[in-house]
């Protein structure tokens, strides 16, 4: 049955693990600074000494490369905006992480070849992850029981999505919800960090002193070329997907996924985009939300050149507080009707009585329908 929500939106990152019948017990540790030892879920996942996995391990599919065949970046180098201008076009997508004013951009043209960057941003150890087969970027704090771990690619997929492993215990983790699904850390969940996809031009405007992941990664790759040419086509099937797909929307339709209070909603991109910019005011329960959409970010997965795909725009999702109850788009700015202040795509007031204020960020996920609906099977599908 098709379920819809009218003028509704929800908050947060994915809160439910896919295909998990029962919520696992919260993992406890014997003492801080020490992770449990045990068999590797990467090489010995059927070992009876391991906790029961959170998924049917038969559902894991080899994506082709062996573990670390797609190499994570463990010692990232960065360059200035001026240097990055030489290789990035204005509309190219970048993953943005900003912790305590330490703002960094991770170009998708690099991330699609590596999928994971183990970094420290604002003194916080984080793992920036990108799954090209799901067109999704998710970032997590990578400190577990006071131990800063690093992550690598397992070479396997679950529901056509990246499966990671931590190098300390070799437990397996899902990309979408940061949950250990097999191994000694089964049941542990990583803390998410907001990391929206923005156009390069938008990152520069908001973070003029920001830093940009360098192409000097230590690996020889064709950065700027898309190895998944033509993948961003809603009428083509996902790679390596074994599960059934919710038929309420096209398999690879682009959606913005959000969740709050255990409720999930997918916002089809076609429902929230329009013109140069568009603001969608909505709510879930007593929580008012606004979604900003701004033209000017291209798809990196459509053309052979990562800078030549169609315009899919950038999205920001924010909680509305106090007197702010309605917004409209004016050119490339978003104006609240209560104070006439202008806001940018990151939720920053750039002019008017509230200049300098910021709207509270609601983490969201830009992804394909098949991925969101698989990990959030009870999701509601938004339509106006």
mmCIF file of C-alpha atoms in Angstrom:
data_model
loop_
_atom_site.group_PDB
_atom_site.id
_atom_site.type_symbol
_atom_site.label_atom_id
_atom_site.label_comp_id
_atom_site.label_asym_id
_atom_site.label_seq_id
_atom_site.Cartn_x
_atom_site.Cartn_y
_atom_site.Cartn_z
ATOM 1 C CA UNK A 1 0.000 0.000 0.000
ATOM 2 C CA UNK A 2 1.288 3.440 -0.893
ATOM 3 C CA UNK A 3 1.722 5.635 2.153
ATOM 4 C CA UNK A 4 2.197 9.360 1.815
ATOM 5 C CA UNK A 5 2.602 12.307 4.088
ATOM 6 C CA UNK A 6 1.382 15.776 3.206
ATOM 7 C CA UNK A 7 3.719 18.634 4.148
ATOM 8 C CA UNK A 8 5.648 16.353 6.481
ATOM 9 C CA UNK A 9 9.370 15.988 7.210
ATOM 10 C CA UNK A 10 11.424 14.177 9.805
ATOM 11 C CA UNK A 11 14.718 14.606 11.612
ATOM 12 C CA UNK A 12 18.028 12.825 12.044
ATOM 13 C CA UNK A 13 20.051 10.075 10.490
ATOM 14 C CA UNK A 14 19.071 6.470 10.113
ATOM 15 C CA UNK A 15 18.046 5.043 13.448
ATOM 16 C CA UNK A 16 17.084 1.516 12.526
ATOM 17 C CA UNK A 17 19.300 -1.295 11.319
ATOM 18 C CA UNK A 18 18.194 -3.001 8.147
ATOM 19 C CA UNK A 19 16.831 -6.504 8.418
ATOM 20 C CA UNK A 20 17.252 -6.591 12.197
ATOM 21 C CA UNK A 21 14.336 -8.263 13.931
ATOM 22 C CA UNK A 22 15.298 -7.341 17.479
ATOM 23 C CA UNK A 23 17.236 -4.391 18.799
ATOM 24 C CA UNK A 24 20.594 -5.738 20.025
ATOM 25 C CA UNK A 25 21.734 -5.374 23.581
ATOM 26 C CA UNK A 26 23.920 -2.326 24.157
ATOM 27 C CA UNK A 27 27.531 -3.427 23.893
ATOM 28 C CA UNK A 28 29.489 -2.957 27.110
ATOM 29 C CA UNK A 29 33.263 -2.851 27.502
ATOM 30 C CA UNK A 30 35.397 -4.196 30.326
ATOM 31 C CA UNK A 31 37.479 -1.032 30.693
ATOM 32 C CA UNK A 32 38.075 2.211 28.773
ATOM 33 C CA UNK A 33 40.729 2.255 26.094
ATOM 34 C CA UNK A 34 40.523 -1.459 25.352
ATOM 35 C CA UNK A 35 38.517 -3.189 22.625
ATOM 36 C CA UNK A 36 37.520 -6.839 22.908
ATOM 37 C CA UNK A 37 39.577 -9.471 21.128
ATOM 38 C CA UNK A 38 38.150 -12.290 19.079
ATOM 39 C CA UNK A 39 37.899 -13.845 15.635
ATOM 40 C CA UNK A 40 37.820 -11.649 12.549
ATOM 41 C CA UNK A 41 34.431 -11.194 10.891
ATOM 42 C CA UNK A 42 36.347 -10.314 7.766
ATOM 43 C CA UNK A 43 37.960 -13.746 7.417
ATOM 44 C CA UNK A 44 36.304 -16.022 10.000
ATOM 45 C CA UNK A 45 32.737 -14.785 10.299
ATOM 46 C CA UNK A 46 31.239 -18.231 10.899
ATOM 47 C CA UNK A 47 33.336 -18.717 14.026
ATOM 48 C CA UNK A 48 31.081 -19.829 16.877
ATOM 49 C CA UNK A 49 32.899 -17.577 19.355
ATOM 50 C CA UNK A 50 31.489 -14.480 17.656
ATOM 51 C CA UNK A 51 28.200 -12.877 18.700
ATOM 52 C CA UNK A 52 25.195 -13.622 16.522
ATOM 53 C CA UNK A 53 25.332 -11.356 13.458
ATOM 54 C CA UNK A 54 22.700 -8.695 12.960
ATOM 55 C CA UNK A 55 21.968 -9.761 9.382
ATOM 56 C CA UNK A 56 21.818 -12.963 7.399
ATOM 57 C CA UNK A 57 25.453 -13.207 6.300
ATOM 58 C CA UNK A 58 24.305 -14.939 3.125
ATOM 59 C CA UNK A 59 22.970 -11.537 2.079
ATOM 60 C CA UNK A 60 26.499 -10.149 1.816
ATOM 61 C CA UNK A 61 27.589 -9.966 -1.820
ATOM 62 C CA UNK A 62 31.102 -9.544 -3.143
ATOM 63 C CA UNK A 63 31.428 -6.311 -5.062
ATOM 64 C CA UNK A 64 34.493 -7.612 -6.886
ATOM 65 C CA UNK A 65 37.543 -6.122 -5.137
ATOM 66 C CA UNK A 66 39.034 -7.920 -2.110
ATOM 67 C CA UNK A 67 39.244 -6.188 1.299
ATOM 68 C CA UNK A 68 40.965 -2.812 0.798
ATOM 69 C CA UNK A 69 40.892 -3.375 -2.968
ATOM 70 C CA UNK A 70 39.203 0.011 -2.923
ATOM 71 C CA UNK A 71 41.756 1.700 -0.670
ATOM 72 C CA UNK A 72 40.658 4.031 2.096
ATOM 73 C CA UNK A 73 42.672 7.211 2.583
ATOM 74 C CA UNK A 74 44.368 7.024 5.975
ATOM 75 C CA UNK A 75 46.748 9.987 5.732
ATOM 76 C CA UNK A 76 44.711 12.629 3.893
ATOM 77 C CA UNK A 77 46.445 15.707 2.562
ATOM 78 C CA UNK A 78 44.646 18.991 2.045
ATOM 79 C CA UNK A 79 45.028 22.023 -0.134
ATOM 80 C CA UNK A 80 43.720 25.548 -0.120
ATOM 81 C CA UNK A 81 40.651 26.681 -1.988
ATOM 82 C CA UNK A 82 42.911 28.575 -4.382
ATOM 83 C CA UNK A 83 44.827 25.417 -5.274
ATOM 84 C CA UNK A 84 41.662 23.306 -5.562
ATOM 85 C CA UNK A 85 40.214 25.790 -8.062
ATOM 86 C CA UNK A 86 42.641 24.396 -10.633
ATOM 87 C CA UNK A 87 40.851 21.040 -10.804
ATOM 88 C CA UNK A 88 37.291 21.518 -9.495
ATOM 89 C CA UNK A 89 34.397 22.990 -11.472
ATOM 90 C CA UNK A 90 31.854 25.246 -9.776
ATOM 91 C CA UNK A 91 29.057 22.671 -9.792
ATOM 92 C CA UNK A 92 31.034 19.614 -8.673
ATOM 93 C CA UNK A 93 29.736 17.886 -5.526
ATOM 94 C CA UNK A 94 31.816 17.843 -2.360
ATOM 95 C CA UNK A 95 31.110 16.259 1.015
ATOM 96 C CA UNK A 96 31.305 18.947 3.694
ATOM 97 C CA UNK A 97 32.341 18.346 7.300
ATOM 98 C CA UNK A 98 32.540 21.318 9.678
ATOM 99 C CA UNK A 99 33.431 20.663 13.317
ATOM 100 C CA UNK A 100 34.057 23.686 15.545
ATOM 101 C CA UNK A 101 34.985 25.843 12.568
ATOM 102 C CA UNK A 102 37.365 23.330 11.010
ATOM 103 C CA UNK A 103 35.640 23.057 7.617
ATOM 104 C CA UNK A 104 36.774 20.547 5.042
ATOM 105 C CA UNK A 105 35.555 19.510 1.604
ATOM 106 C CA UNK A 106 35.960 15.988 0.268
ATOM 107 C CA UNK A 107 35.362 16.037 -3.509
ATOM 108 C CA UNK A 108 33.180 13.188 -4.738
ATOM 109 C CA UNK A 109 35.538 12.844 -7.711
ATOM 110 C CA UNK A 110 38.073 11.477 -5.179
ATOM 111 C CA UNK A 111 35.683 9.752 -2.769
ATOM 112 C CA UNK A 112 34.182 7.493 -5.450
ATOM 113 C CA UNK A 113 37.638 5.909 -5.908
ATOM 114 C CA UNK A 114 38.309 5.430 -2.169
ATOM 115 C CA UNK A 115 34.922 5.462 -0.384
ATOM 116 C CA UNK A 116 36.448 6.089 3.078
ATOM 117 C CA UNK A 117 38.688 8.805 4.488
ATOM 118 C CA UNK A 118 39.966 8.399 8.033
ATOM 119 C CA UNK A 119 40.547 11.945 9.220
ATOM 120 C CA UNK A 120 40.641 14.193 12.287
ATOM 121 C CA UNK A 121 38.424 17.277 11.981
ATOM 122 C CA UNK A 122 38.219 19.826 14.790
ATOM 123 C CA UNK A 123 40.258 17.390 16.917
ATOM 124 C CA UNK A 124 37.543 14.726 16.413
ATOM 125 C CA UNK A 125 38.579 11.450 14.737
ATOM 126 C CA UNK A 126 36.020 10.823 11.974
ATOM 127 C CA UNK A 127 35.432 8.469 9.066
ATOM 128 C CA UNK A 128 33.971 10.137 5.982
ATOM 129 C CA UNK A 129 32.254 7.468 3.906
ATOM 130 C CA UNK A 130 30.757 7.583 0.428
ATOM 131 C CA UNK A 131 28.913 4.783 -1.387
ATOM 132 C CA UNK A 132 28.751 5.425 -5.144
ATOM 133 C CA UNK A 133 26.251 2.614 -5.680
ATOM 134 C CA UNK A 134 23.837 4.390 -3.324
ATOM 135 C CA UNK A 135 24.943 7.959 -4.038
ATOM 136 C CA UNK A 136 25.206 8.597 -0.309
ATOM 137 C CA UNK A 137 27.657 10.312 2.034
ATOM 138 C CA UNK A 138 27.681 9.563 5.765
ATOM 139 C CA UNK A 139 30.274 10.570 8.352
ATOM 140 C CA UNK A 140 30.854 9.023 11.768
ATOM 141 C CA UNK A 141 32.984 9.628 14.811
ATOM 142 C CA UNK A 142 35.427 6.728 14.813
ATOM 143 C CA UNK A 143 36.300 6.595 18.499
ATOM 144 C CA UNK A 144 35.039 3.414 20.189
ATOM 145 C CA UNK A 145 35.522 3.025 23.941
ATOM 146 C CA UNK A 146 38.198 5.756 23.856
ATOM 147 C CA UNK A 147 40.041 3.995 21.029
ATOM 148 C CA UNK A 148 40.379 5.819 17.704
ATOM 149 C CA UNK A 149 39.930 3.098 15.101
ATOM 150 C CA UNK A 150 40.309 3.328 11.349
ATOM 151 C CA UNK A 151 38.010 1.832 8.751
ATOM 152 C CA UNK A 152 38.616 0.064 5.460
ATOM 153 C CA UNK A 153 36.441 -1.321 2.682
ATOM 154 C CA UNK A 154 35.497 -4.980 3.124
ATOM 155 C CA UNK A 155 34.952 -5.615 -0.594
ATOM 156 C CA UNK A 156 31.395 -6.710 0.159
ATOM 157 C CA UNK A 157 28.002 -5.097 -0.190
ATOM 158 C CA UNK A 158 24.765 -5.337 1.732
ATOM 159 C CA UNK A 159 21.678 -4.242 -0.187
ATOM 160 C CA UNK A 160 24.071 -2.812 -2.774
ATOM 161 C CA UNK A 161 25.688 -0.605 -0.122
ATOM 162 C CA UNK A 162 29.216 -0.307 1.196
ATOM 163 C CA UNK A 163 30.178 -2.618 4.070
ATOM 164 C CA UNK A 164 33.119 -1.320 6.105
ATOM 165 C CA UNK A 165 35.378 -3.035 8.592
ATOM 166 C CA UNK A 166 37.349 -1.588 11.482
ATOM 167 C CA UNK A 167 41.017 -2.472 11.509
ATOM 168 C CA UNK A 168 41.180 -2.945 15.291
ATOM 169 C CA UNK A 169 38.762 -5.893 15.580
ATOM 170 C CA UNK A 170 37.840 -6.566 11.924
ATOM 171 C CA UNK A 171 34.137 -6.308 12.691
ATOM 172 C CA UNK A 172 31.835 -5.489 9.762
ATOM 173 C CA UNK A 173 29.840 -2.238 9.704
ATOM 174 C CA UNK A 174 27.065 -0.835 7.544
ATOM 175 C CA UNK A 175 27.581 2.440 5.721
ATOM 176 C CA UNK A 176 24.024 3.700 6.188
ATOM 177 C CA UNK A 177 23.556 3.440 9.940
ATOM 178 C CA UNK A 178 27.062 2.887 11.282
ATOM 179 C CA UNK A 179 26.172 -0.336 13.059
ATOM 180 C CA UNK A 180 28.454 -3.310 13.611
ATOM 181 C CA UNK A 181 26.572 -6.196 12.005
ATOM 182 C CA UNK A 182 29.138 -8.970 12.499
ATOM 183 C CA UNK A 183 32.226 -9.478 14.638
ATOM 184 C CA UNK A 184 33.193 -8.871 18.245
ATOM 185 C CA UNK A 185 31.714 -5.350 18.181
ATOM 186 C CA UNK A 186 28.300 -6.521 16.937
ATOM 187 C CA UNK A 187 25.580 -4.206 18.203
ATOM 188 C CA UNK A 188 27.783 -1.157 18.651
ATOM 189 C CA UNK A 189 26.695 1.945 16.775
ATOM 190 C CA UNK A 190 28.831 4.876 15.661
ATOM 191 C CA UNK A 191 27.885 8.489 16.318
ATOM 192 C CA UNK A 192 26.927 10.276 13.071
ATOM 193 C CA UNK A 193 28.301 13.675 12.065
ATOM 194 C CA UNK A 194 26.482 15.959 9.642
ATOM 195 C CA UNK A 195 28.148 15.847 6.202
ATOM 196 C CA UNK A 196 25.927 17.265 3.449
ATOM 197 C CA UNK A 197 26.722 17.181 -0.239
ATOM 198 C CA UNK A 198 27.178 20.722 -1.554
ATOM 199 C CA UNK A 199 28.376 22.219 -4.809
ATOM 200 C CA UNK A 200 31.987 23.349 -4.808
ATOM 201 C CA UNK A 201 30.852 26.951 -5.347
ATOM 202 C CA UNK A 202 28.695 26.755 -2.214
ATOM 203 C CA UNK A 203 31.498 25.396 -0.048
ATOM 204 C CA UNK A 204 33.787 28.230 -1.169
ATOM 205 C CA UNK A 205 31.174 30.874 -0.417
ATOM 206 C CA UNK A 206 30.409 29.583 3.077
ATOM 207 C CA UNK A 207 33.917 28.477 4.063
ATOM 208 C CA UNK A 208 36.435 30.772 2.313
ATOM 209 C CA UNK A 209 39.207 29.525 4.614
ATOM 210 C CA UNK A 210 38.200 25.870 4.333
ATOM 211 C CA UNK A 211 40.507 23.086 3.240
ATOM 212 C CA UNK A 212 40.009 20.606 0.430
ATOM 213 C CA UNK A 213 41.059 16.966 0.178
ATOM 214 C CA UNK A 214 44.007 16.765 -2.205
ATOM 215 C CA UNK A 215 44.334 14.488 -5.207
ATOM 216 C CA UNK A 216 47.741 13.630 -3.762
ATOM 217 C CA UNK A 217 46.413 10.509 -2.066
ATOM 218 C CA UNK A 218 49.345 8.159 -2.578
ATOM 219 C CA UNK A 219 47.328 6.233 -5.165
ATOM 220 C CA UNK A 220 47.171 6.516 -8.955
ATOM 221 C CA UNK A 221 43.530 7.010 -9.925
ATOM 222 C CA UNK A 222 41.713 8.857 -12.709
ATOM 223 C CA UNK A 223 40.246 11.548 -10.480
ATOM 224 C CA UNK A 224 37.630 13.457 -12.420
ATOM 225 C CA UNK A 225 36.555 10.367 -14.360
ATOM 226 C CA UNK A 226 33.452 8.468 -13.300
ATOM 227 C CA UNK A 227 33.971 4.672 -13.203
ATOM 228 C CA UNK A 228 30.196 4.283 -12.793
ATOM 229 C CA UNK A 229 29.302 6.022 -16.051
ATOM 230 C CA UNK A 230 25.527 6.135 -16.557
ATOM 231 C CA UNK A 231 24.726 4.752 -13.097
ATOM 232 C CA UNK A 232 22.603 7.762 -12.134
ATOM 233 C CA UNK A 233 19.706 6.656 -14.298
ATOM 234 C CA UNK A 234 16.440 5.995 -12.432
ATOM 235 C CA UNK A 235 15.369 3.408 -14.985
ATOM 236 C CA UNK A 236 18.417 1.148 -14.591
ATOM 237 C CA UNK A 237 18.790 -1.469 -11.826
ATOM 238 C CA UNK A 238 21.251 -1.151 -8.941
ATOM 239 C CA UNK A 239 24.349 -3.322 -8.980
ATOM 240 C CA UNK A 240 24.381 -6.477 -6.831
ATOM 241 C CA UNK A 241 20.953 -5.899 -5.272
ATOM 242 C CA UNK A 242 19.338 -9.188 -4.226
ATOM 243 C CA UNK A 243 16.426 -7.920 -2.157
ATOM 244 C CA UNK A 244 13.023 -6.855 -3.425
ATOM 245 C CA UNK A 245 12.508 -3.131 -3.907
ATOM 246 C CA UNK A 246 9.595 -1.124 -2.569
ATOM 247 C CA UNK A 247 7.482 -0.350 -5.637
ATOM 248 C CA UNK A 248 6.101 2.969 -4.410
ATOM 249 C CA UNK A 249 8.851 4.796 -6.306
ATOM 250 C CA UNK A 250 11.344 4.140 -9.088
ATOM 251 C CA UNK A 251 14.274 2.032 -7.927
ATOM 252 C CA UNK A 252 16.950 4.682 -8.399
ATOM 253 C CA UNK A 253 14.822 7.756 -7.938
ATOM 254 C CA UNK A 254 16.772 10.371 -5.996
ATOM 255 C CA UNK A 255 15.351 11.050 -2.545
ATOM 256 C CA UNK A 256 16.245 13.022 0.557
ATOM 257 C CA UNK A 257 15.876 10.721 3.544
ATOM 258 C CA UNK A 258 15.248 12.038 7.057
ATOM 259 C CA UNK A 259 14.188 10.429 10.334
ATOM 260 C CA UNK A 260 12.981 11.585 13.736
ATOM 261 C CA UNK A 261 11.473 9.795 16.657
ATOM 262 C CA UNK A 262 11.552 6.445 14.909
ATOM 263 C CA UNK A 263 9.629 7.693 11.857
ATOM 264 C CA UNK A 264 11.308 7.853 8.460
ATOM 265 C CA UNK A 265 10.304 9.887 5.426
ATOM 266 C CA UNK A 266 11.713 9.952 1.920
ATOM 267 C CA UNK A 267 11.335 13.217 0.013
ATOM 268 C CA UNK A 268 11.582 12.643 -3.744
ATOM 269 C CA UNK A 269 13.908 15.229 -5.216
ATOM 270 C CA UNK A 270 11.300 16.142 -7.812
ATOM 271 C CA UNK A 271 8.898 17.127 -5.000
ATOM 272 C CA UNK A 272 11.246 19.616 -3.311
ATOM 273 C CA UNK A 273 13.151 21.143 -6.230
ATOM 274 C CA UNK A 274 12.105 23.911 -8.582
ATOM 275 C CA UNK A 275 13.516 26.966 -10.356
ATOM 276 C CA UNK A 276 16.728 28.435 -8.963
ATOM 277 C CA UNK A 277 15.803 27.601 -5.374
ATOM 278 C CA UNK A 278 12.878 26.306 -3.363
ATOM 279 C CA UNK A 279 11.890 26.150 0.304
ATOM 280 C CA UNK A 280 9.595 23.445 1.647
ATOM 281 C CA UNK A 281 8.175 24.039 5.123
ATOM 282 C CA UNK A 282 6.842 20.946 6.838
ATOM 283 C CA UNK A 283 6.570 19.202 10.181
ATOM 284 C CA UNK A 284 6.455 15.864 11.958
ATOM 285 C CA UNK A 285 4.458 15.884 15.130
ATOM 286 C CA UNK A 286 5.266 19.132 16.905
ATOM 287 C CA UNK A 287 8.602 19.601 15.138
ATOM 288 C CA UNK A 288 8.603 22.171 12.334
ATOM 289 C CA UNK A 289 11.182 21.683 9.600
ATOM 290 C CA UNK A 290 12.274 23.520 6.474
ATOM 291 C CA UNK A 291 14.020 21.962 3.487
ATOM 292 C CA UNK A 292 16.121 24.233 1.283
ATOM 293 C CA UNK A 293 16.918 23.166 -2.275
ATOM 294 C CA UNK A 294 19.352 25.170 -4.410
ATOM 295 C CA UNK A 295 20.247 24.554 -8.056
ATOM 296 C CA UNK A 296 23.879 24.322 -9.078
ATOM 297 C CA UNK A 297 25.243 20.923 -8.018
ATOM 298 C CA UNK A 298 25.743 18.353 -10.757
ATOM 299 C CA UNK A 299 25.453 14.582 -10.544
ATOM 300 C CA UNK A 300 28.893 12.961 -10.439
ATOM 301 C CA UNK A 301 27.483 9.565 -11.422
ATOM 302 C CA UNK A 302 25.777 10.329 -14.734
ATOM 303 C CA UNK A 303 28.472 11.361 -17.205
ATOM 304 C CA UNK A 304 31.942 9.914 -17.772
ATOM 305 C CA UNK A 305 33.249 13.261 -16.462
ATOM 306 C CA UNK A 306 32.291 13.855 -12.812
ATOM 307 C CA UNK A 307 31.658 17.537 -13.531
ATOM 308 C CA UNK A 308 29.295 17.065 -16.485
ATOM 309 C CA UNK A 309 26.215 15.372 -15.041
ATOM 310 C CA UNK A 310 22.791 16.984 -14.869
ATOM 311 C CA UNK A 311 21.932 19.574 -12.230
ATOM 312 C CA UNK A 312 20.477 17.823 -9.166
ATOM 313 C CA UNK A 313 20.981 20.724 -6.755
ATOM 314 C CA UNK A 314 22.003 20.859 -3.108
ATOM 315 C CA UNK A 315 19.809 20.275 -0.064
ATOM 316 C CA UNK A 316 19.796 21.574 3.499
ATOM 317 C CA UNK A 317 17.331 20.453 6.173
ATOM 318 C CA UNK A 318 16.761 22.487 9.337
ATOM 319 C CA UNK A 319 14.621 22.656 12.433
ATOM 320 C CA UNK A 320 12.443 25.775 12.637
ATOM 321 C CA UNK A 321 12.375 27.507 16.007
ATOM 322 C CA UNK A 322 10.889 30.588 17.656
ATOM 323 C CA UNK A 323 8.964 32.913 15.353
ATOM 324 C CA UNK A 324 10.178 31.403 12.104
ATOM 325 C CA UNK A 325 7.211 29.656 10.563
ATOM 326 C CA UNK A 326 7.436 30.216 6.802
ATOM 327 C CA UNK A 327 10.109 30.632 4.138
ATOM 328 C CA UNK A 328 10.208 31.426 0.462
ATOM 329 C CA UNK A 329 12.990 31.372 -2.110
ATOM 330 C CA UNK A 330 14.121 34.654 -3.664
ATOM 331 C CA UNK A 331 16.745 34.091 -6.322
ATOM 332 C CA UNK A 332 19.392 31.893 -4.699
ATOM 333 C CA UNK A 333 18.499 33.020 -1.157
ATOM 334 C CA UNK A 334 15.869 31.810 1.295
ATOM 335 C CA UNK A 335 13.823 34.445 3.127
ATOM 336 C CA UNK A 336 11.866 33.889 6.315
ATOM 337 C CA UNK A 337 8.556 35.735 6.238
ATOM 338 C CA UNK A 338 8.687 36.714 9.904
ATOM 339 C CA UNK A 339 11.845 38.856 9.872
ATOM 340 C CA UNK A 340 12.733 39.087 6.142
ATOM 341 C CA UNK A 341 16.192 37.757 6.957
ATOM 342 C CA UNK A 342 17.989 35.944 4.139
ATOM 343 C CA UNK A 343 19.459 32.475 4.690
ATOM 344 C CA UNK A 344 21.853 30.380 2.629
ATOM 345 C CA UNK A 345 21.803 26.671 1.808
ATOM 346 C CA UNK A 346 23.712 25.857 5.023
ATOM 347 C CA UNK A 347 21.097 27.519 7.243
ATOM 348 C CA UNK A 348 23.151 30.656 7.933
ATOM 349 C CA UNK A 349 21.429 34.057 8.015
ATOM 350 C CA UNK A 350 23.467 36.259 5.686
ATOM 351 C CA UNK A 351 21.444 39.468 5.982
ATOM 352 C CA UNK A 352 18.528 41.029 7.828
ATOM 353 C CA UNK A 353 17.685 41.211 11.543
ATOM 354 C CA UNK A 354 18.906 37.667 12.197
ATOM 355 C CA UNK A 355 22.222 38.016 10.302
ATOM 356 C CA UNK A 356 24.807 35.703 11.816
ATOM 357 C CA UNK A 357 22.266 33.280 13.288
ATOM 358 C CA UNK A 358 22.079 29.657 12.173
ATOM 359 C CA UNK A 359 19.165 27.304 11.859
ATOM 360 C CA UNK A 360 19.652 24.010 13.756
ATOM 361 C CA UNK A 361 20.866 21.436 11.252
ATOM 362 C CA UNK A 362 18.828 18.299 10.680
ATOM 363 C CA UNK A 363 21.165 15.613 9.262
ATOM 364 C CA UNK A 364 19.740 14.124 6.093
ATOM 365 C CA UNK A 365 20.742 11.627 3.458
ATOM 366 C CA UNK A 366 20.865 12.235 -0.290
ATOM 367 C CA UNK A 367 20.480 8.794 -1.809
ATOM 368 C CA UNK A 368 18.497 6.495 -4.097
ATOM 369 C CA UNK A 369 15.035 5.188 -3.225
ATOM 370 C CA UNK A 370 16.073 1.513 -3.202
ATOM 371 C CA UNK A 371 18.731 2.205 -0.575
ATOM 372 C CA UNK A 372 16.581 4.322 1.713
ATOM 373 C CA UNK A 373 13.550 2.027 1.520
ATOM 374 C CA UNK A 374 15.683 -1.063 2.163
ATOM 375 C CA UNK A 375 17.246 0.368 5.302
ATOM 376 C CA UNK A 376 14.041 2.107 6.341
ATOM 377 C CA UNK A 377 11.294 -0.336 5.252
ATOM 378 C CA UNK A 378 8.599 1.528 7.227
ATOM 379 C CA UNK A 379 9.410 4.840 5.591
ATOM 380 C CA UNK A 380 6.702 7.206 4.504
ATOM 381 C CA UNK A 381 6.946 8.626 1.000
ATOM 382 C CA UNK A 382 6.298 12.364 0.815
ATOM 383 C CA UNK A 383 4.135 13.939 -1.837
ATOM 384 C CA UNK A 384 2.543 17.346 -2.027
#
